[in-house]
Short mmCIF file of C-alpha atoms in Angstrom, two decimals:
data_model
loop_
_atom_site.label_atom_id
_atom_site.label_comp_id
_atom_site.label_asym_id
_atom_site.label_seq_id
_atom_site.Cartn_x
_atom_site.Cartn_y
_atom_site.Cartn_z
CA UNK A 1 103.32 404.88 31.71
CA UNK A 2 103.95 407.34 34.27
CA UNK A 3 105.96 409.65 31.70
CA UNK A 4 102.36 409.51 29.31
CA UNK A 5 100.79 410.44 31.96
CA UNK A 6 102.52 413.50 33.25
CA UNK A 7 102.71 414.73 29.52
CA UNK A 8 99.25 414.29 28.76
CA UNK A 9 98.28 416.17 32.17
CA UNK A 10 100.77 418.72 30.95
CA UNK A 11 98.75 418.66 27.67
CA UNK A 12 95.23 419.58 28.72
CA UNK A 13 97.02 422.18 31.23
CA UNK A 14 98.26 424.11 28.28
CA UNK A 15 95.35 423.74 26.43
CA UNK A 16 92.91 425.36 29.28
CA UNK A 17 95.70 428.14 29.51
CA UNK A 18 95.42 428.63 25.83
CA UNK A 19 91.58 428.75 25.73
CA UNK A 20 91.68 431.49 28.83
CA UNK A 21 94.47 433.62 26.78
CA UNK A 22 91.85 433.41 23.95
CA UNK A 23 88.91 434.46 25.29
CA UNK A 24 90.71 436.96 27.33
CA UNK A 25 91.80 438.20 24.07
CA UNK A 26 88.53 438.26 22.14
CA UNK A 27 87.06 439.95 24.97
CA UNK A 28 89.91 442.42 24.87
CA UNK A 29 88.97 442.71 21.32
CA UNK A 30 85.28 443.36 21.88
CA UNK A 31 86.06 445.93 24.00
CA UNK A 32 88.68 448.10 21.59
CA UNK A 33 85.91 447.46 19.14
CA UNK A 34 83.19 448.40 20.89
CA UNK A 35 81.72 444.92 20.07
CA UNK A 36 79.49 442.83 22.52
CA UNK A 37 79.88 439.20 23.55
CA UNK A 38 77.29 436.46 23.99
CA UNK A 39 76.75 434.46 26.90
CA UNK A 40 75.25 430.57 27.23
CA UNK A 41 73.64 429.59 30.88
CA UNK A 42 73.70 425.91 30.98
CA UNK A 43 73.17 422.99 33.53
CA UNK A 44 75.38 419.72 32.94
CA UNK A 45 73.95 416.22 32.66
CA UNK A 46 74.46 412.99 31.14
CA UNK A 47 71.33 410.82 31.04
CA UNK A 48 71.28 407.60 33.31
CA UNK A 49 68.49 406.35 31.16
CA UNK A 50 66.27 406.32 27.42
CA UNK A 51 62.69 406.09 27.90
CA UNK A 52 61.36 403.82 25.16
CA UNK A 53 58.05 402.32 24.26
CA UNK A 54 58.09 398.69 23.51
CA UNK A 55 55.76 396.71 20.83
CA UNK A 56 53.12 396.39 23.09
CA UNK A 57 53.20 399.83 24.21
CA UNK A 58 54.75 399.44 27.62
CA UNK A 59 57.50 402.16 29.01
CA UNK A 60 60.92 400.72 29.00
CA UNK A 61 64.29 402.28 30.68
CA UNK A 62 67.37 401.48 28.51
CA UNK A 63 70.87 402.20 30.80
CA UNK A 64 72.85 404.31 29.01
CA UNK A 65 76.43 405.03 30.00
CA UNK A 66 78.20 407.06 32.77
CA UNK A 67 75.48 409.12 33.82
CA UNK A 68 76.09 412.41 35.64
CA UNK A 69 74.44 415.21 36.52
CA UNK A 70 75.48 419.15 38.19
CA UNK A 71 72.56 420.87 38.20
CA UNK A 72 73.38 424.32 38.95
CA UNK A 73 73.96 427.16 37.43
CA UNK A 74 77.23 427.78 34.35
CA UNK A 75 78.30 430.08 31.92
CA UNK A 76 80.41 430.19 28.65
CA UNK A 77 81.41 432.97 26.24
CA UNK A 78 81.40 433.46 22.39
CA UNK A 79 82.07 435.95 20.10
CA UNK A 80 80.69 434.52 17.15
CA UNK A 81 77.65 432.12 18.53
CA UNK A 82 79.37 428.95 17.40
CA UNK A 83 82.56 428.21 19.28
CA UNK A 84 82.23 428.89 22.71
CA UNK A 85 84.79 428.85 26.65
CA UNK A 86 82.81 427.46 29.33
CA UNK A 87 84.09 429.53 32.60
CA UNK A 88 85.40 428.23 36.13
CA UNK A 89 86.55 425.01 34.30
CA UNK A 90 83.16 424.06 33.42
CA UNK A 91 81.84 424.09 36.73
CA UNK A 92 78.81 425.69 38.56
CA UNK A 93 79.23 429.58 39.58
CA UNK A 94 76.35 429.30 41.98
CA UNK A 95 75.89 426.41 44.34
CA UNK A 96 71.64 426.59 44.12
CA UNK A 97 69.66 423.75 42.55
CA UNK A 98 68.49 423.99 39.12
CA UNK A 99 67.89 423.14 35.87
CA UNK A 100 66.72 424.95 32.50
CA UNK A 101 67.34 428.00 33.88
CA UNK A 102 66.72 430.90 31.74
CA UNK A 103 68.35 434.19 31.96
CA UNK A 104 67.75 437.66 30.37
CA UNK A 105 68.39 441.60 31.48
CA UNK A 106 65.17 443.79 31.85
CA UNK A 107 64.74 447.57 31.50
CA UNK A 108 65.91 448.35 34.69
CA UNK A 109 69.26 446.66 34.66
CA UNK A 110 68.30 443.80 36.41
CA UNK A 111 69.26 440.44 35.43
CA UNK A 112 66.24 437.90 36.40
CA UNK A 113 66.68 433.94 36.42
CA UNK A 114 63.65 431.32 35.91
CA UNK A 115 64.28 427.76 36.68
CA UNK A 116 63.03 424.09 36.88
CA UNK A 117 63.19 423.31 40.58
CA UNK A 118 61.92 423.37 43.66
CA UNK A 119 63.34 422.94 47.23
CA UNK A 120 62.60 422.11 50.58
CA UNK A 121 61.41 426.22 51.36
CA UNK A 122 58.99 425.60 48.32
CA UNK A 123 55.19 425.97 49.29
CA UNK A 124 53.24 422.93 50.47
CA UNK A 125 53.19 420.79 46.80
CA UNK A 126 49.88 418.91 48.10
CA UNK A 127 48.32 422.34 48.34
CA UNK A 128 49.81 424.45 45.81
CA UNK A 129 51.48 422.45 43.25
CA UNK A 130 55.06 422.35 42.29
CA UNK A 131 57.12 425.63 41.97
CA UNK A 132 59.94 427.14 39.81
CA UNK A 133 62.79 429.06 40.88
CA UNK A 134 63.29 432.67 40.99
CA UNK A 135 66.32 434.67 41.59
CA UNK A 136 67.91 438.01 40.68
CA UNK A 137 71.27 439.53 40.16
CA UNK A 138 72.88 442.86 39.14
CA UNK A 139 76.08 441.69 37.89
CA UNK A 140 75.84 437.99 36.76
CA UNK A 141 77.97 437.10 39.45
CA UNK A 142 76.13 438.09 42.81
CA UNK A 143 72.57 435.87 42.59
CA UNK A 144 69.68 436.15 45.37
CA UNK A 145 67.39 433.67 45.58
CA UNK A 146 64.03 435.77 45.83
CA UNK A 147 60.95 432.50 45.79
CA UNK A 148 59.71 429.86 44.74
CA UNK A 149 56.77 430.70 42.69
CA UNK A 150 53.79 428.02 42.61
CA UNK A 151 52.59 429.29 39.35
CA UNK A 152 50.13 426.52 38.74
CA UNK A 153 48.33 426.46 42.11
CA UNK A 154 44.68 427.53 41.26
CA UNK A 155 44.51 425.32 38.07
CA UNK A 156 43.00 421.99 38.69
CA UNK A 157 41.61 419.39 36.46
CA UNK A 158 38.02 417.95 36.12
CA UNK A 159 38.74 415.81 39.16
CA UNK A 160 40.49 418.23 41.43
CA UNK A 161 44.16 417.41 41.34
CA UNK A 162 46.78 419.83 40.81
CA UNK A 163 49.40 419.31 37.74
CA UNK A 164 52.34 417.22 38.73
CA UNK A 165 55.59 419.88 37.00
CA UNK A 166 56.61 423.39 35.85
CA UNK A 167 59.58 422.44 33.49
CA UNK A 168 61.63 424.72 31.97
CA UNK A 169 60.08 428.14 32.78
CA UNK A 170 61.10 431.64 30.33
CA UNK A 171 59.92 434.80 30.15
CA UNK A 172 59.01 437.35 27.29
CA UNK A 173 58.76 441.08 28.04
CA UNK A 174 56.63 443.28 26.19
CA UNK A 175 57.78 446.99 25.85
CA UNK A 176 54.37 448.25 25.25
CA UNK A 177 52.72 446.72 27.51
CA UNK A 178 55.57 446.68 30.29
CA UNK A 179 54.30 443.21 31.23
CA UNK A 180 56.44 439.98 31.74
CA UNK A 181 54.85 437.15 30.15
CA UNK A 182 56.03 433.30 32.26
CA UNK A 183 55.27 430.46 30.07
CA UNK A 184 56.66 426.52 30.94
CA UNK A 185 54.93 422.82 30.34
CA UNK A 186 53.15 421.56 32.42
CA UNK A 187 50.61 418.38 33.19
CA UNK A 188 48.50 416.56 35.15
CA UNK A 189 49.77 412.87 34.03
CA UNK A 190 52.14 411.14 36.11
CA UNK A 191 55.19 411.60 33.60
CA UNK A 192 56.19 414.94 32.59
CA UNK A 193 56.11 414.28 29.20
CA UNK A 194 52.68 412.76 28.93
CA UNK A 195 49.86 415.09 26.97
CA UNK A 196 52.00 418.24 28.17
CA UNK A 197 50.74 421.70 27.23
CA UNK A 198 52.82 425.17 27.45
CA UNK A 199 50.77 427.31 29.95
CA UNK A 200 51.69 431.28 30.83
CA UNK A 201 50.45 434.10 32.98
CA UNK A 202 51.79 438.06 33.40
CA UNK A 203 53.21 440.27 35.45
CA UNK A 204 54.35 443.65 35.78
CA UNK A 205 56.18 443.68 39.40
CA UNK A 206 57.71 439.85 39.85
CA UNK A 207 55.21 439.81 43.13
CA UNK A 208 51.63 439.37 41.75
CA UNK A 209 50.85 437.53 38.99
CA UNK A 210 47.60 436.78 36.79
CA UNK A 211 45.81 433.10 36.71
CA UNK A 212 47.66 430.27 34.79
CA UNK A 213 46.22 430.06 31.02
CA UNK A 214 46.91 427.57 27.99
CA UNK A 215 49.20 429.36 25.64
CA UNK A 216 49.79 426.38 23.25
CA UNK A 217 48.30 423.01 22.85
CA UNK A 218 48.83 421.53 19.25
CA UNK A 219 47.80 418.06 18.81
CA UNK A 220 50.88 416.62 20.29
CA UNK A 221 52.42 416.79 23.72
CA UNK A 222 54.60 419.73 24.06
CA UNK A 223 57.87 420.93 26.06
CA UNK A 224 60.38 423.56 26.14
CA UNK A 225 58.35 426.50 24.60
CA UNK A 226 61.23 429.73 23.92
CA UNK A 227 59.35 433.05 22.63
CA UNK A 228 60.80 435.93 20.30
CA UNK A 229 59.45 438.11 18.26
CA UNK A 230 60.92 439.83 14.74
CA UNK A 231 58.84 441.90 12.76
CA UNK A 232 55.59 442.09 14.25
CA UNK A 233 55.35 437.82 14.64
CA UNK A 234 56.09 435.70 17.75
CA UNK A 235 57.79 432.69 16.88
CA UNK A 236 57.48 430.10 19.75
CA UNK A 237 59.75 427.40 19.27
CA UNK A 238 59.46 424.63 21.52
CA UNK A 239 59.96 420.52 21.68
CA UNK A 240 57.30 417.89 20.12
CA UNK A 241 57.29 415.29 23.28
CA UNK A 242 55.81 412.10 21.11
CA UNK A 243 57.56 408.69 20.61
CA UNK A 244 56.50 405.65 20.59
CA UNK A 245 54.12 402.47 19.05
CA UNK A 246 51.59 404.98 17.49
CA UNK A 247 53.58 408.03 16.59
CA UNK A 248 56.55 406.89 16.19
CA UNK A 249 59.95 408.45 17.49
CA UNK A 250 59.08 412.34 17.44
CA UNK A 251 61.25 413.81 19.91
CA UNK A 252 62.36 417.10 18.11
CA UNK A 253 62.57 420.95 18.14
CA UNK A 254 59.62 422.35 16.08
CA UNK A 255 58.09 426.28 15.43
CA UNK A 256 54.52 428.18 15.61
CA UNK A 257 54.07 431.45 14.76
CA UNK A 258 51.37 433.97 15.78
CA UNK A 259 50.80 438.07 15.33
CA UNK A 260 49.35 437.97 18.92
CA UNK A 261 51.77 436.70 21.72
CA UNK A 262 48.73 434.80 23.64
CA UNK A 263 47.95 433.24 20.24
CA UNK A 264 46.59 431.26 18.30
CA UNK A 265 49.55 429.73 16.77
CA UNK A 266 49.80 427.54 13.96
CA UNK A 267 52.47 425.53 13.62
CA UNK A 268 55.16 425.75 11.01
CA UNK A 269 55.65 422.34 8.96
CA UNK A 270 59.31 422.15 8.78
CA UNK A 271 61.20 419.90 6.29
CA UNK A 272 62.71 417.12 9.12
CA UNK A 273 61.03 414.13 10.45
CA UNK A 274 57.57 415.37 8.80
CA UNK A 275 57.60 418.73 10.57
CA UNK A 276 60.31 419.78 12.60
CA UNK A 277 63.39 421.80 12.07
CA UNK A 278 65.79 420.14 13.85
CA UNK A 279 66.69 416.39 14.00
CA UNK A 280 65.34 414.09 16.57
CA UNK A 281 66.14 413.36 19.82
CA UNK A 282 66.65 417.05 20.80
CA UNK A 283 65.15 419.49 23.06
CA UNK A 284 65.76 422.75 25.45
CA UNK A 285 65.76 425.71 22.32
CA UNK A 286 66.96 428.97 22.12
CA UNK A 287 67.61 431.60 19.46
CA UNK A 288 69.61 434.75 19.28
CA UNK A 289 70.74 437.02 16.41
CA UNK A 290 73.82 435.34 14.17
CA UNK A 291 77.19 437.48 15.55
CA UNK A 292 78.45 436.72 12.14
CA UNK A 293 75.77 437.38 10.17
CA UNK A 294 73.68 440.69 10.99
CA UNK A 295 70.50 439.57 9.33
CA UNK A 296 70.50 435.74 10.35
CA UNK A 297 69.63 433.72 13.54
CA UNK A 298 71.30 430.82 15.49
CA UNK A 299 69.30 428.67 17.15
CA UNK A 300 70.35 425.46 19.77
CA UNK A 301 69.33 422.54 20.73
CA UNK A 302 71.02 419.80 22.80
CA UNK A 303 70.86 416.17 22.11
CA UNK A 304 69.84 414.76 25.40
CA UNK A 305 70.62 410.98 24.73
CA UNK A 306 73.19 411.90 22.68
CA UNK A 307 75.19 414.05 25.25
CA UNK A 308 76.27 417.15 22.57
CA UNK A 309 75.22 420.22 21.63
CA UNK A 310 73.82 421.20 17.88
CA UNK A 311 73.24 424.67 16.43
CA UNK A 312 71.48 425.10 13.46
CA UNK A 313 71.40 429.07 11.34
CA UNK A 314 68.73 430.63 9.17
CA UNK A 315 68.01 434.24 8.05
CA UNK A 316 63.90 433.75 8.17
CA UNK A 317 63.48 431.95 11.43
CA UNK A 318 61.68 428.93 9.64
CA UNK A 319 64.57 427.59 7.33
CA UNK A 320 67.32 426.21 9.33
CA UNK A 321 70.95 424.80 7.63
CA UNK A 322 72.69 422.81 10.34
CA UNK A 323 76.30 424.16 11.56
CA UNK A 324 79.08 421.76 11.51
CA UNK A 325 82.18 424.02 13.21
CA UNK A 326 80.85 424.83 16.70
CA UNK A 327 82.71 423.73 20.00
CA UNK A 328 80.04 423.99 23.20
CA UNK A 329 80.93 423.10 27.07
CA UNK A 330 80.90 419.31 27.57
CA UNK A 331 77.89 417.84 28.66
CA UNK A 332 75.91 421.02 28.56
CA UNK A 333 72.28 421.27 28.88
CA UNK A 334 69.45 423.37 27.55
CA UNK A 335 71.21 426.81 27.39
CA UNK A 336 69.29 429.93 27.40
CA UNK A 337 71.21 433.15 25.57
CA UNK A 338 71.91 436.36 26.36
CA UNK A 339 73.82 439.44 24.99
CA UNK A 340 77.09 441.28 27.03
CA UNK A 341 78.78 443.90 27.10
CA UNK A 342 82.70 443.48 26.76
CA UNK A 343 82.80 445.02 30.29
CA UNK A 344 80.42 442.63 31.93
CA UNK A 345 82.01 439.66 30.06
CA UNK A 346 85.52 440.80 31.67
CA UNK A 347 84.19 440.80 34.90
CA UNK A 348 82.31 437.09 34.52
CA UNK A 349 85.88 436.21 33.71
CA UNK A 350 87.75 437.70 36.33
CA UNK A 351 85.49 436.20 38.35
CA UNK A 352 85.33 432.98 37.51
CA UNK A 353 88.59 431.90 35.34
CA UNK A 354 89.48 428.80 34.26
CA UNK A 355 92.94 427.30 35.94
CA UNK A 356 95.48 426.33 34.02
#
């Protein structure tokens, strides 16, 4: 027993020392090349429980199995989009307190993070709501925390009470306009996924920022709205949040398109589960050009009862083939996408390498 043992540990050590020669390698390639990598932020959870609606219409908890949950902040490479090397052993590279945190470079070089979350420095919640995160960095590796921003705090409903989240906040920034645009869920129901509607507001500086608005409320609840836009159309692709006696189970990625980025949108009617593009349960999207295929997109989704990853590619955005040969970081959670350089994925590496 002890002799399986010892070989298998001497098994997986190889392996993680051949996965770090490889990416060093592709990286190394990338850079000869002049090529670019692609990097995946990520939390890690395993759900402790499946929310369910009986036959009479009553919420029930079903246990599912060893739970676990680091939320904080990871990262993995790819080359190619599909197959990707989670770094520092697929553990967190900052110690701060988040989940669905999204990640993009602006104009200026600076490398801004949005995140579900807030702490015990967040304002007052009785007075101003809850709050996502906000942080910056100029290297991927160095983060400051900069606030928490209460986003929803002048937007009440008819009898006076302040929404109960701000899940999953993005951004989208608009070159002509030079204008960030926030968007996340939020509601003012007791669960987070009751009659949820994706809200947004601008700004130009990250320290002033214009009233809350609706920026998407189809007939269902909604989650998990991601924004691009190719060819003169925003496509916002986000997470029908519907399940149970009445609807049926509905808990899958969908698309809306618009030629204004504050709308209106009208939803795509994709070919799964009357309407969607992706198959049910999954949630957290996010699209980025195909690596392998100049004019085609990837986008993901993770399977949140389910605890795996899917990616799905298209070349028009709308019609999505499911990929079948894609490797993601274990127990990874709604990713958000961003392009490298080969220089700044060397350093994320040298920074934070996996042991062998």
């Amino acid at each position: 027993m002890k002799t399986t043992v010892t070989a298998l540990i001497a098994s997986v050590k190889k392996t993680v020392l051949f996965i770090s020669i490889l990416l060093t390698t592709t990286i190394q390639m990338a850079s000869a090349q002049d090529k670019g990598m692609w990097m995946l932020t990520y939390f890690r959870q395993r759900y402790p429980t499946r929310i369910e609606i009986d036959a009479k219409g009553k919420t029930v908890e079903v246990p599912l199995p060893n739970p676990m949950l680091a939320a904080q902040l990871h990262i993995a490479l790819s080359s190619d989009g599909r197959h990707w090397t989670p770094l520092n052993d697929n553990k967190p590279i900052w110690d701060q307190h988040m989940r669905d945190q999204f990640i993009h470079k602006g104009p200026d070089g600076l490398w801004r993070l949005v995140a579900t979350g807030g702490g015990s420095g967040a304002p007052d919640r009785k007075t101003f709501g809850p709050s996502c995160i906000y942080a910056t960095s100029k290297d991927l590796i160095h983060w400051q925390f900069e606030k928490y921003l209460p986003l929803m705090k002048d937007v009440h409903d008819e009898s006076g009470a302040l929404v109960n989240n701000i899940w999953a906040p993005e951004y989208f920034y608009d070159e002509a306009t030079k204008e960030y645009t926030l968007l996340w869920s939020s509601t003012f129901k007791s669960e987070g996924w009751q009659e949820s509607r994706l809200w947004y507001c601008k700004t130009s500086d990250w320290k002033t920022f214009t009233p809350a608005k609706v920026l998407f409320a189809p007939g269902y609840s909604v989650i998990d709205g991601t924004l691009i836009k190719h060819n003169g159309t925003y496509y916002l692709f986000h997470k029908e949040e519907e399940f149970g006696v009445k609807n049926g189970e509905r808990r899958g990625i969908r698309v809306a398109t618009s030629k204004n980025l504050e709308g209106p949108y009208t939803v795509y009617q994709g070919p799964l589960n009357n309407g969607q593009i992706a198959p049910t349960i999954t949630e957290g999207p996010s699209v980025m050009a195909d690596p392998v295929n100049s004019n085609g997109w990837l986008l993901y989704y993770d399977y949140p009862m389910a605890d795996k990853y899917g990616i799905s590619s298209s070349s028009d955005l709308l019609h999505w083939t499911i990929e079948n040969d894609i490797s993601l970081p274990p127990d990874a959670r709604h990713g958000s996408l961003s392009r490298l350089t080969a220089t700044e994925a060397k350093a994320l590496q040298d920074a934070f390498p996996s042991k062998p």
